[in-house]
mmCIF file with all atom_site columns, C-alpha atoms and ligand atoms in Angstrom:
data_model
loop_
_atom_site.group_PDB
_atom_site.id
_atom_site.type_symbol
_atom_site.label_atom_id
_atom_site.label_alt_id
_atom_site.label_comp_id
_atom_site.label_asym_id
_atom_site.label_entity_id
_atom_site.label_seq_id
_atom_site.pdbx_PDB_ins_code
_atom_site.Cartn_x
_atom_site.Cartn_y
_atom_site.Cartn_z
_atom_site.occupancy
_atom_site.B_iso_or_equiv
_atom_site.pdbx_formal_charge
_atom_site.auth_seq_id
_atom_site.auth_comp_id
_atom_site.auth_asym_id
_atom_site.auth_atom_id
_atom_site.pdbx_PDB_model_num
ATOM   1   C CA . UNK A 1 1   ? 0.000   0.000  0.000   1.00 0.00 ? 26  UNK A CA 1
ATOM   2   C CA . UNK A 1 2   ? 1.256   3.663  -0.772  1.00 0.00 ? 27  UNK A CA 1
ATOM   3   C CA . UNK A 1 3   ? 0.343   7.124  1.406   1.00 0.00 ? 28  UNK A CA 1
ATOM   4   C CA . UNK A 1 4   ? -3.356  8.168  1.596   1.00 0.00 ? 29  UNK A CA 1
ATOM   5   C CA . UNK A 1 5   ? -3.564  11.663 1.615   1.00 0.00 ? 30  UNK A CA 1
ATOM   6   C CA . UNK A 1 6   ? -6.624  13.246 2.344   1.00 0.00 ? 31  UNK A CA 1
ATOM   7   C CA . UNK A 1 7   ? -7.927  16.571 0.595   1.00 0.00 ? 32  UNK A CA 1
ATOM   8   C CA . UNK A 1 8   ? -10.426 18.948 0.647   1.00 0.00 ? 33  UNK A CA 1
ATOM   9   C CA . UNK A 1 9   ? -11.339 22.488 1.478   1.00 0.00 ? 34  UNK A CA 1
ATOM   10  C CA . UNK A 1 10  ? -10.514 23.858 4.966   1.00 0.00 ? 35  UNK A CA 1
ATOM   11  C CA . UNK A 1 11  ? -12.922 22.400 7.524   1.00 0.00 ? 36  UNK A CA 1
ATOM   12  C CA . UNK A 1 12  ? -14.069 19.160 5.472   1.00 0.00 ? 37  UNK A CA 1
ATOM   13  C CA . UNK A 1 13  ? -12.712 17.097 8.506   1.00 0.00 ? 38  UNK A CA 1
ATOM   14  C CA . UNK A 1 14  ? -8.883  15.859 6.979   1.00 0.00 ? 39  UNK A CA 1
ATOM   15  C CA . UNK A 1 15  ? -7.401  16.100 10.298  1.00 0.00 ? 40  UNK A CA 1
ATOM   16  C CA . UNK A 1 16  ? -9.372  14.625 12.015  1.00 0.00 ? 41  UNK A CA 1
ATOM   17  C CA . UNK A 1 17  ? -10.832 11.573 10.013  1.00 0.00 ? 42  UNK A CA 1
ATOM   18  C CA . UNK A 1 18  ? -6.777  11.207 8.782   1.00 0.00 ? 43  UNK A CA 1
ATOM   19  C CA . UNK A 1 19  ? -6.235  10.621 13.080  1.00 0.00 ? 44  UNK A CA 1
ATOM   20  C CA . UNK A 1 20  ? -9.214  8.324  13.388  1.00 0.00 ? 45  UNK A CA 1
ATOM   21  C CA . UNK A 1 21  ? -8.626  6.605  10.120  1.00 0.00 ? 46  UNK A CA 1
ATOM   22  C CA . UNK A 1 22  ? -4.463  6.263  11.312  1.00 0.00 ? 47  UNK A CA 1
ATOM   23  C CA . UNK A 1 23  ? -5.975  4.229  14.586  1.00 0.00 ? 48  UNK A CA 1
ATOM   24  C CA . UNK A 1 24  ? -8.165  2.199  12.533  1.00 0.00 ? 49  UNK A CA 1
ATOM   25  C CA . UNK A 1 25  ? -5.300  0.839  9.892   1.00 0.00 ? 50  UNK A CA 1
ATOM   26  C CA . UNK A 1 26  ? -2.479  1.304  12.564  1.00 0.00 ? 51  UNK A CA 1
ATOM   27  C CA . UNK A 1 27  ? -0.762  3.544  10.550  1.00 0.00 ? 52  UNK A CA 1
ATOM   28  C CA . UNK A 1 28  ? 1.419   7.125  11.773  1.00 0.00 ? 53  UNK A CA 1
ATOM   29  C CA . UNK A 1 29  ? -0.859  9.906  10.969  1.00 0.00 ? 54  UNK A CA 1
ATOM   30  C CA . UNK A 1 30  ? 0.803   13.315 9.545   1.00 0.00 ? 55  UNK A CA 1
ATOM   31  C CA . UNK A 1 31  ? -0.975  16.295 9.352   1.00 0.00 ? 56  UNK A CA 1
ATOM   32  C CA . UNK A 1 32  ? 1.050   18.309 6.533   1.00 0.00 ? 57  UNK A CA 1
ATOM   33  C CA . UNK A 1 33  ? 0.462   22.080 8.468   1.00 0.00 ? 58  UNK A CA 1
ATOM   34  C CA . UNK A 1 34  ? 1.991   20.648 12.134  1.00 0.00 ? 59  UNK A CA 1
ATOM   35  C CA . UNK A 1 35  ? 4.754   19.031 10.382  1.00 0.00 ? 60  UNK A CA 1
ATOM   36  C CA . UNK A 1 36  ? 5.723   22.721 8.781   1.00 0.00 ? 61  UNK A CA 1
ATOM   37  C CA . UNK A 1 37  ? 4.832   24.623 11.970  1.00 0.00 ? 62  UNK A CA 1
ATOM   38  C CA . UNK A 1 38  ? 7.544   21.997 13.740  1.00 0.00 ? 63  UNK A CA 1
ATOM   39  C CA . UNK A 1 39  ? 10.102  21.842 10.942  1.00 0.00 ? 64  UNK A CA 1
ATOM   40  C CA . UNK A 1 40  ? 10.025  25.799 10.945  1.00 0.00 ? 65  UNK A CA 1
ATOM   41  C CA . UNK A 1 41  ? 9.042   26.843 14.973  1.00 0.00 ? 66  UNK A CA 1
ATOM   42  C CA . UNK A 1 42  ? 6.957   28.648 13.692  1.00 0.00 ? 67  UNK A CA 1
ATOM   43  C CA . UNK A 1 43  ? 2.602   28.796 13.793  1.00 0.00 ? 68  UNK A CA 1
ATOM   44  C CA . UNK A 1 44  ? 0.464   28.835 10.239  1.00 0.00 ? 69  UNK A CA 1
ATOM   45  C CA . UNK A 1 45  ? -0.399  32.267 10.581  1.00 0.00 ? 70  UNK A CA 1
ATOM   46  C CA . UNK A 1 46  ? 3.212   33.471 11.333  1.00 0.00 ? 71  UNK A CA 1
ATOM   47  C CA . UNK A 1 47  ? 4.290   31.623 8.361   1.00 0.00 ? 72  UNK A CA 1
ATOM   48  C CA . UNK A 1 48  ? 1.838   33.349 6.232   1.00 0.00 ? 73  UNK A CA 1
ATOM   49  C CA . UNK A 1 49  ? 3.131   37.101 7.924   1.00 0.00 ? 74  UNK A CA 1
ATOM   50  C CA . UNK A 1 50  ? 6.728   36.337 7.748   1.00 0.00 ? 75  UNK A CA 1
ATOM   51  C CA . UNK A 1 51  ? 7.156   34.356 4.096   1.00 0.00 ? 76  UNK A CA 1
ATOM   52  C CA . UNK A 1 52  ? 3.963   35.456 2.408   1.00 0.00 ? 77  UNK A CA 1
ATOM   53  C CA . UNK A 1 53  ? 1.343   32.576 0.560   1.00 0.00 ? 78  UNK A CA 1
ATOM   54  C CA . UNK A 1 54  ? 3.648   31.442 -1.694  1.00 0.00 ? 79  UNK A CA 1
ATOM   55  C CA . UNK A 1 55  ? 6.735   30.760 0.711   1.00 0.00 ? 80  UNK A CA 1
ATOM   56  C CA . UNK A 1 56  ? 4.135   28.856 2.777   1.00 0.00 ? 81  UNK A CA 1
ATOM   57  C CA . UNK A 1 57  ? 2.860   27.106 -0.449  1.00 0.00 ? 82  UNK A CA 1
ATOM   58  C CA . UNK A 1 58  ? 6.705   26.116 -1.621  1.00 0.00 ? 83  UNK A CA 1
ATOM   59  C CA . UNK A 1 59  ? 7.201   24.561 1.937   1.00 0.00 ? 84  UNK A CA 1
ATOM   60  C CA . UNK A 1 60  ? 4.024   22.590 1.206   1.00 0.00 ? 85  UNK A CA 1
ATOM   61  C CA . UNK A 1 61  ? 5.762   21.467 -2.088  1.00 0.00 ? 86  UNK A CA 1
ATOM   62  C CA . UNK A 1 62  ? 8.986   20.706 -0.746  1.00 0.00 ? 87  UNK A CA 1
ATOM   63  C CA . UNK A 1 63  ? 7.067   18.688 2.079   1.00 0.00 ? 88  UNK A CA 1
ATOM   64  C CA . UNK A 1 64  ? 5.380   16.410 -0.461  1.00 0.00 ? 89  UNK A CA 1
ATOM   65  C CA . UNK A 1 65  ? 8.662   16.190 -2.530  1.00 0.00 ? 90  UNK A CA 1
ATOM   66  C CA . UNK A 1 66  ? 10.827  15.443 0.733   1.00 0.00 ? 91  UNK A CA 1
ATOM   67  C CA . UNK A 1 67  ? 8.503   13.123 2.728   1.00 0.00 ? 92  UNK A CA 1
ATOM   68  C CA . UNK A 1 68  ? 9.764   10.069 2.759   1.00 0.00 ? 93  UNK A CA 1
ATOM   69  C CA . UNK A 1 69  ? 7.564   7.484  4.722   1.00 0.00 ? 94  UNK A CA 1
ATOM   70  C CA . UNK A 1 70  ? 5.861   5.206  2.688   1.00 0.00 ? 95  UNK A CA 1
ATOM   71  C CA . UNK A 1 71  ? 2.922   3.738  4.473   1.00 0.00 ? 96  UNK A CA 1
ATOM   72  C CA . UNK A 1 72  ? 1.037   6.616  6.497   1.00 0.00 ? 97  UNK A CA 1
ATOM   73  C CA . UNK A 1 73  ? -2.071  8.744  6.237   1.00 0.00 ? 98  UNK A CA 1
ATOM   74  C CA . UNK A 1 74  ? -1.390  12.742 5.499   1.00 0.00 ? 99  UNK A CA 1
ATOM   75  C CA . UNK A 1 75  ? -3.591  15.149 5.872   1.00 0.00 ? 100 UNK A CA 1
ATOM   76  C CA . UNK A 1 76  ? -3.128  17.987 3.672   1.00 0.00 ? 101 UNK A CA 1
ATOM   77  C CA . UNK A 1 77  ? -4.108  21.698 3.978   1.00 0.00 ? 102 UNK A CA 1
ATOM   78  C CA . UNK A 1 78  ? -6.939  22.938 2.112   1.00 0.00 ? 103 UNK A CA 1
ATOM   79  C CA . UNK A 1 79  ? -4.922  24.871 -0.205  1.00 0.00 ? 104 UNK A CA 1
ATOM   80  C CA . UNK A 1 80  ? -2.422  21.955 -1.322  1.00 0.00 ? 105 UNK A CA 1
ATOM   81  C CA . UNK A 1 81  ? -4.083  20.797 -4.519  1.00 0.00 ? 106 UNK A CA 1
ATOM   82  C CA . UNK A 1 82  ? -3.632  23.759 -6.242  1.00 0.00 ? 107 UNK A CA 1
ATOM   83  C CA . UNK A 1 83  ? -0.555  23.372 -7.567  1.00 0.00 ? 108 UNK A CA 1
ATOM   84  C CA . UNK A 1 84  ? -0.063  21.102 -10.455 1.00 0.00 ? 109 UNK A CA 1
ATOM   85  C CA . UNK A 1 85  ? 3.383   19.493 -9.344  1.00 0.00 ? 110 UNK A CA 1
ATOM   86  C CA . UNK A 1 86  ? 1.528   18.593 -5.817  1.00 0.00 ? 111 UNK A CA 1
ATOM   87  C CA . UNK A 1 87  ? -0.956  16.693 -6.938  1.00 0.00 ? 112 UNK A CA 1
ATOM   88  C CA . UNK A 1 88  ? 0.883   14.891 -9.481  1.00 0.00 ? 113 UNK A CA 1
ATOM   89  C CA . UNK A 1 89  ? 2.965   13.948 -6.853  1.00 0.00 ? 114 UNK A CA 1
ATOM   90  C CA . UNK A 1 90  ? 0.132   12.690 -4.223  1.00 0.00 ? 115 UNK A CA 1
ATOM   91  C CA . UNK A 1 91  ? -1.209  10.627 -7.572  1.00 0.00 ? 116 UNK A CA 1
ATOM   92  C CA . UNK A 1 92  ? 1.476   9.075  -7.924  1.00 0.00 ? 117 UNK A CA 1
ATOM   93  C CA . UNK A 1 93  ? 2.797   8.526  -4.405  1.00 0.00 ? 118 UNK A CA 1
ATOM   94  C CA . UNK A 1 94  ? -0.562  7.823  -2.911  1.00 0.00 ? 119 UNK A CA 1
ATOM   95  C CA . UNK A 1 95  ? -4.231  6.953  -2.801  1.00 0.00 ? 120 UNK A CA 1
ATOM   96  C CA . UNK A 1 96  ? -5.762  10.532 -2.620  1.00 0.00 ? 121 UNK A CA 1
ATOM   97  C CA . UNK A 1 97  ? -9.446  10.387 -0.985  1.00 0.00 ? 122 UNK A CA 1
ATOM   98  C CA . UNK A 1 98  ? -11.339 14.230 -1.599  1.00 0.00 ? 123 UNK A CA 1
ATOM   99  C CA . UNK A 1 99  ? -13.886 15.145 1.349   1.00 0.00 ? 124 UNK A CA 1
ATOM   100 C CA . UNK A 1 100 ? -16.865 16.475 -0.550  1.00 0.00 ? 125 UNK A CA 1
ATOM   101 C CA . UNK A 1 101 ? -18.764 18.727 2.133   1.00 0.00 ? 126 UNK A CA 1
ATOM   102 C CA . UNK A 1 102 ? -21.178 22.184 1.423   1.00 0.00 ? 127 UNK A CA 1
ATOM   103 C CA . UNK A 1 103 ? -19.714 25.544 1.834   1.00 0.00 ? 128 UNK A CA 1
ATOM   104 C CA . UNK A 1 104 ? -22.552 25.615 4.764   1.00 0.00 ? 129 UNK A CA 1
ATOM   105 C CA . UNK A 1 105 ? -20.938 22.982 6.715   1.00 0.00 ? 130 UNK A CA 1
ATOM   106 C CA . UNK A 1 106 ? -17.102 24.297 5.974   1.00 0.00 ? 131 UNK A CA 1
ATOM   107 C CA . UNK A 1 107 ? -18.640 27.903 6.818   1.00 0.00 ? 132 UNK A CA 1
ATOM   108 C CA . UNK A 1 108 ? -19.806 26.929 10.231  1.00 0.00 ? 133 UNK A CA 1
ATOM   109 C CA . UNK A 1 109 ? -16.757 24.887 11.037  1.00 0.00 ? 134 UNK A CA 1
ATOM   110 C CA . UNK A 1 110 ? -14.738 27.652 10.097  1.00 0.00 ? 135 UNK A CA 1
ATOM   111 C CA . UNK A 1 111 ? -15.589 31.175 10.407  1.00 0.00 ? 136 UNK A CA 1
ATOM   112 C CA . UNK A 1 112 ? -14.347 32.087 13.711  1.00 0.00 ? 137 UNK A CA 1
ATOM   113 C CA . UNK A 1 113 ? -11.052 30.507 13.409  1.00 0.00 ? 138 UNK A CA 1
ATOM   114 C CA . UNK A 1 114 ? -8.009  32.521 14.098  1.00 0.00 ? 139 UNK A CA 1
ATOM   115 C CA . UNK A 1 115 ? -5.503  30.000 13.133  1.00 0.00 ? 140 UNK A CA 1
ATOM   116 C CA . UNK A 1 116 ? -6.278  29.748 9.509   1.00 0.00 ? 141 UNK A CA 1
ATOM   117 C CA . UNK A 1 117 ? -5.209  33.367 7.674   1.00 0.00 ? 142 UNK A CA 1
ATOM   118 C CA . UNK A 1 118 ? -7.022  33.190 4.624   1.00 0.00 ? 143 UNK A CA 1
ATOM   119 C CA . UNK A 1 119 ? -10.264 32.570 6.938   1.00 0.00 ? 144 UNK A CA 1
ATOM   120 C CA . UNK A 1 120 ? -8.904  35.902 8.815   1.00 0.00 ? 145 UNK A CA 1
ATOM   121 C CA . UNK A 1 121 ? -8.608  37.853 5.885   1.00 0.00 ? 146 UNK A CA 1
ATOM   122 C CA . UNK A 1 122 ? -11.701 36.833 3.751   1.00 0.00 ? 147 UNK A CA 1
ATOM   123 C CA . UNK A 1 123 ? -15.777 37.934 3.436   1.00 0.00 ? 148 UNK A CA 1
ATOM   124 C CA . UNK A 1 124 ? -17.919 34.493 3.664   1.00 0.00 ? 149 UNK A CA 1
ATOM   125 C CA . UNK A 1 125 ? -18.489 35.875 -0.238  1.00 0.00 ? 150 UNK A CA 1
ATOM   126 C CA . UNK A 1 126 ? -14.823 35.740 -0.690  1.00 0.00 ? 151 UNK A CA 1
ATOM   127 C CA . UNK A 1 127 ? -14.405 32.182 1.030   1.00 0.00 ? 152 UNK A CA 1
ATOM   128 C CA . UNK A 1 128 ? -17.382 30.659 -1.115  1.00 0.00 ? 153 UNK A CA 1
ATOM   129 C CA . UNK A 1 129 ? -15.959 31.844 -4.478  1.00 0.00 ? 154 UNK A CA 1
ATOM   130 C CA . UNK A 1 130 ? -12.354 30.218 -3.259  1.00 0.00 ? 155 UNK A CA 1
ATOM   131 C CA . UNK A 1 131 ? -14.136 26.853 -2.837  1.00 0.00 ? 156 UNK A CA 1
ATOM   132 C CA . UNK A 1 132 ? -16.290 27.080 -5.765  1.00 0.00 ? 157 UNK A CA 1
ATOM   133 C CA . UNK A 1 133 ? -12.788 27.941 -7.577  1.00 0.00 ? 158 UNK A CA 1
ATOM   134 C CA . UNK A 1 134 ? -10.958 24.829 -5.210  1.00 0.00 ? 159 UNK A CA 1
ATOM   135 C CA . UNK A 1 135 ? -13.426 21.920 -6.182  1.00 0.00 ? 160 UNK A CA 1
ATOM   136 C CA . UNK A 1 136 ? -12.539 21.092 -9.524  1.00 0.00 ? 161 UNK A CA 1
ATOM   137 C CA . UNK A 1 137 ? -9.281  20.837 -8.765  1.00 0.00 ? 162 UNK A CA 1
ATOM   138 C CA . UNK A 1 138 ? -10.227 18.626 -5.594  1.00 0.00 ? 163 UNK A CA 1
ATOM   139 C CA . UNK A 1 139 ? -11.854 16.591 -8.050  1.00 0.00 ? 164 UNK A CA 1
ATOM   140 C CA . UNK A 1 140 ? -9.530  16.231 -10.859 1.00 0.00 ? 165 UNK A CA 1
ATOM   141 C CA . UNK A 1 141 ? -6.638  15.540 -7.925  1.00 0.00 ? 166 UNK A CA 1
ATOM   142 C CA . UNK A 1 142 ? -8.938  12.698 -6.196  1.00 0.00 ? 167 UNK A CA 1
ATOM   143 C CA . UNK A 1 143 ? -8.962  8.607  -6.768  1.00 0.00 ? 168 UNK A CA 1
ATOM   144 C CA . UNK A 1 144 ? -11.917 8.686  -4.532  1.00 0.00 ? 169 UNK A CA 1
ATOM   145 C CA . UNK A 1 145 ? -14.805 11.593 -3.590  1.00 0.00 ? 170 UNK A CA 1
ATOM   146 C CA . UNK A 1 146 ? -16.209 11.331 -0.225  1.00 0.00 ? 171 UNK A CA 1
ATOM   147 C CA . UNK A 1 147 ? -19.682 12.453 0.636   1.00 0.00 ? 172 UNK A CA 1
ATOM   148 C CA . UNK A 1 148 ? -18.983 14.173 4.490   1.00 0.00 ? 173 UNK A CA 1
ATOM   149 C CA . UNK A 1 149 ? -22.758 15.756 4.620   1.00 0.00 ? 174 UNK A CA 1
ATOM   150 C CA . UNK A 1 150 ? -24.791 13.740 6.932   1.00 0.00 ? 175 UNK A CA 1
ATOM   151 C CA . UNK A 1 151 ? -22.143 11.312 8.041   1.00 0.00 ? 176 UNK A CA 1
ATOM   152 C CA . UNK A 1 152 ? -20.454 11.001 11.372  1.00 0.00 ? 177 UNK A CA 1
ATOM   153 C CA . UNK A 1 153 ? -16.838 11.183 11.321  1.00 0.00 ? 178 UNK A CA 1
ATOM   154 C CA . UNK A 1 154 ? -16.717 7.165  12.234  1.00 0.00 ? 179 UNK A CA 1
ATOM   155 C CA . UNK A 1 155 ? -18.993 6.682  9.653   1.00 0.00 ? 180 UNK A CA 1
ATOM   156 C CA . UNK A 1 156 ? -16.588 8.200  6.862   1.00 0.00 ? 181 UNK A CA 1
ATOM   157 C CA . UNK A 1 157 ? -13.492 6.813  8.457   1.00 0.00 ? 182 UNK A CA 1
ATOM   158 C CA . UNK A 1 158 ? -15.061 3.638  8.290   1.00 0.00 ? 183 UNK A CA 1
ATOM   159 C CA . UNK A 1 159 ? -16.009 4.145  4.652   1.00 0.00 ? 184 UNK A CA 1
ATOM   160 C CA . UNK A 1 160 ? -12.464 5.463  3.642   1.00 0.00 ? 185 UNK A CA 1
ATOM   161 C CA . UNK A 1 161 ? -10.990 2.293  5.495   1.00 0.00 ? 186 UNK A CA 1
ATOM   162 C CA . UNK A 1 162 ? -12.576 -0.104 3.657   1.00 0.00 ? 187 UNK A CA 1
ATOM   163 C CA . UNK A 1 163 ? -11.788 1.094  0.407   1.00 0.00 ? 188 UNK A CA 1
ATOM   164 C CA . UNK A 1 164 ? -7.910  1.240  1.255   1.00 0.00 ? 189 UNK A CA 1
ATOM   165 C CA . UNK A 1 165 ? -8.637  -2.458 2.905   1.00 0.00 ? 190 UNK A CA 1
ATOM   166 C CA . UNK A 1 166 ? -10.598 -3.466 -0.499  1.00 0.00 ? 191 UNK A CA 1
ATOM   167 C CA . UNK A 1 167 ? -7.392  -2.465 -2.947  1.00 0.00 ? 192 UNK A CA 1
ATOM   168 C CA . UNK A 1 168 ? -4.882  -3.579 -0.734  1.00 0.00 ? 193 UNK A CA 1
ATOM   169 C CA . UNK A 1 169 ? -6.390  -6.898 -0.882  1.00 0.00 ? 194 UNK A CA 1
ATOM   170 C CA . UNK A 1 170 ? -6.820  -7.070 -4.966  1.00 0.00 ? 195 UNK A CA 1
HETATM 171 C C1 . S3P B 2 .   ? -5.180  26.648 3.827   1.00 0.00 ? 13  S3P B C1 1
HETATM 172 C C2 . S3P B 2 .   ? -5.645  25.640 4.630   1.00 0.00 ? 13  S3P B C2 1
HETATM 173 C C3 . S3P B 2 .   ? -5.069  25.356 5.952   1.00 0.00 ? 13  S3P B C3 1
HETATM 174 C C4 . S3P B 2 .   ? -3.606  25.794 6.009   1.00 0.00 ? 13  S3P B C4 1
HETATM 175 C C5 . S3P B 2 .   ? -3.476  27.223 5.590   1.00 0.00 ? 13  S3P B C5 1
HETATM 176 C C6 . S3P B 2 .   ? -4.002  27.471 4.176   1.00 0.00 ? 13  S3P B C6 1
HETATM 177 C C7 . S3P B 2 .   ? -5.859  26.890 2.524   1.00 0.00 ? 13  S3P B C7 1
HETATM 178 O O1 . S3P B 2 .   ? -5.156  23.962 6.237   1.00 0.00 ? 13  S3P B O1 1
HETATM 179 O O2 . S3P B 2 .   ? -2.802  24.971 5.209   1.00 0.00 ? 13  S3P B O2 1
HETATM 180 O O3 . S3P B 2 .   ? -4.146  28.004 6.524   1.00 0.00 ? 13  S3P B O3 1
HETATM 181 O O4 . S3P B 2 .   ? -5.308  27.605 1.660   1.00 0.00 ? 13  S3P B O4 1
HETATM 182 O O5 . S3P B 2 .   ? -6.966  26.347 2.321   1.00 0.00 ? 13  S3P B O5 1
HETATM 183 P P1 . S3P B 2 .   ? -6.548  23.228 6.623   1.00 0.00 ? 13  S3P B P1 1
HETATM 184 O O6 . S3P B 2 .   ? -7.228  22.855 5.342   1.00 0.00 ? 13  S3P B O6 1
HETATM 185 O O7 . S3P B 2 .   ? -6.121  22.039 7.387   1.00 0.00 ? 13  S3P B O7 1
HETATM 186 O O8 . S3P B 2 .   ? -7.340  24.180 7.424   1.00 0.00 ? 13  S3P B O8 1
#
C-alpha cells in the first residue's frame, strides 16, 4: 500500500478523520500544516506574515517532494491541490481520498477561526468563491470523492478504510 492523503477544502474534517482513520489501519498519521509549523518553529499564521502565501505554499511542495515514509495517512491543507506538481505527486505517491462537504458545513466549522489566515482575511463571499474555484481541482486531484454531509466522522473513516482495505487486498 502507498500514502493516503486526504484533501479537501478547509474544515471538510482531513485532520481529524486522517487521526481516526491512522488508529483504525495502525498507521502514523501526519498532518502536513503541524509538520511545517515543527520543521520551521513557527505557527500557520506566522508563516503566512513572515514568508507570504507562496513561501508557505513552496514549503508545502517541498514537504510532499521530501517526505519520505511510505505507508502513512497525510492530511493535507486545504490549499495543497492547487498546484499542479503537488498533486501529481500525491497521484502518484498515494491513494488521494477528496472530502466532498457544502460551503454551509465548511462555513460553520470555520468562520471564527483565528488560526487559519485566509479565513482571517476573507468575506464568507470571498471564502465561497475560493471553494467554488478549489473543487474542480479537488476533483480532478482525487482517486476517490467522499460524501462528508450527513455522516459522522466514524462513519466516513469507516467508509475510507474499507476502500484502502478493499485495494490492498486485490
Ligand atoms: C489553507 C488551509 C489550511 C492551512 C493554511 C491554508 C488553505 O489547512 O494549510 O491556513 O489555503 O486552504 P486546513 O485545510 O487544514 O485548514
Amino acid at each position: 500500500m502507498k500514502k493516503v492523503y486526504l484533501i479537501g477544502f478547509m474544515g471538510s474534517g482531513k485532520s481529524a478523520i486522517g487521526k481516526r482513520l491512522g488508529t483504525l489501519l495502525n498507521l502514523p498519521f501526519y498532518d502536513m500544516d503541524t509538520e511545517i509549523s515543527n520543521r520551521t518553529g513557527m505557527t500557520i499564521p506566522q508563516i503566512f506574515e513572515t514568508y507570504g502565501e507562496e513561501g508557505f505554499r513552496d514549503m508545502e511542495t517541498e514537504f510532499l517532494r521530501d517526505f519520505q515514509d511510505e505507508f502513512c495517512i497525510i492530511a493535507t491543507g486545504g490549499g495543497v491541490a492547487m498546484r499542479e506538481e503537488n498533486r501529481k505527486i500525491m497521484r502518484r505517491t498515494g491513494l488521494v481520498f477528496y472530502l466532498n462537504s457544502t460551503f454551509r458545513d465548511i462555513w460553520r466549522r470555520i468562520s471564527t477561526d483565528v488560526n487559519r489566515p485566509i479565513v482571517q482575511r476573507s468575506s464568507r463571499h470571498e471564502l465561497e468563491s475560493l471553494f467554488r474555484k478549489r473543487k474542480p481541482l479537488y476533483l480532478q486531484s482525487a482517486h476517490f470523492k467522499v460524501e462528508t454531509t450527513n455522516r459522522s466522522l466514524n462513519e466516513i473513516t469507516q467508509y475510507i478504510a474499507s476502500q484502502i482495505i478493499r485495494l490492498r487486498n486485490e
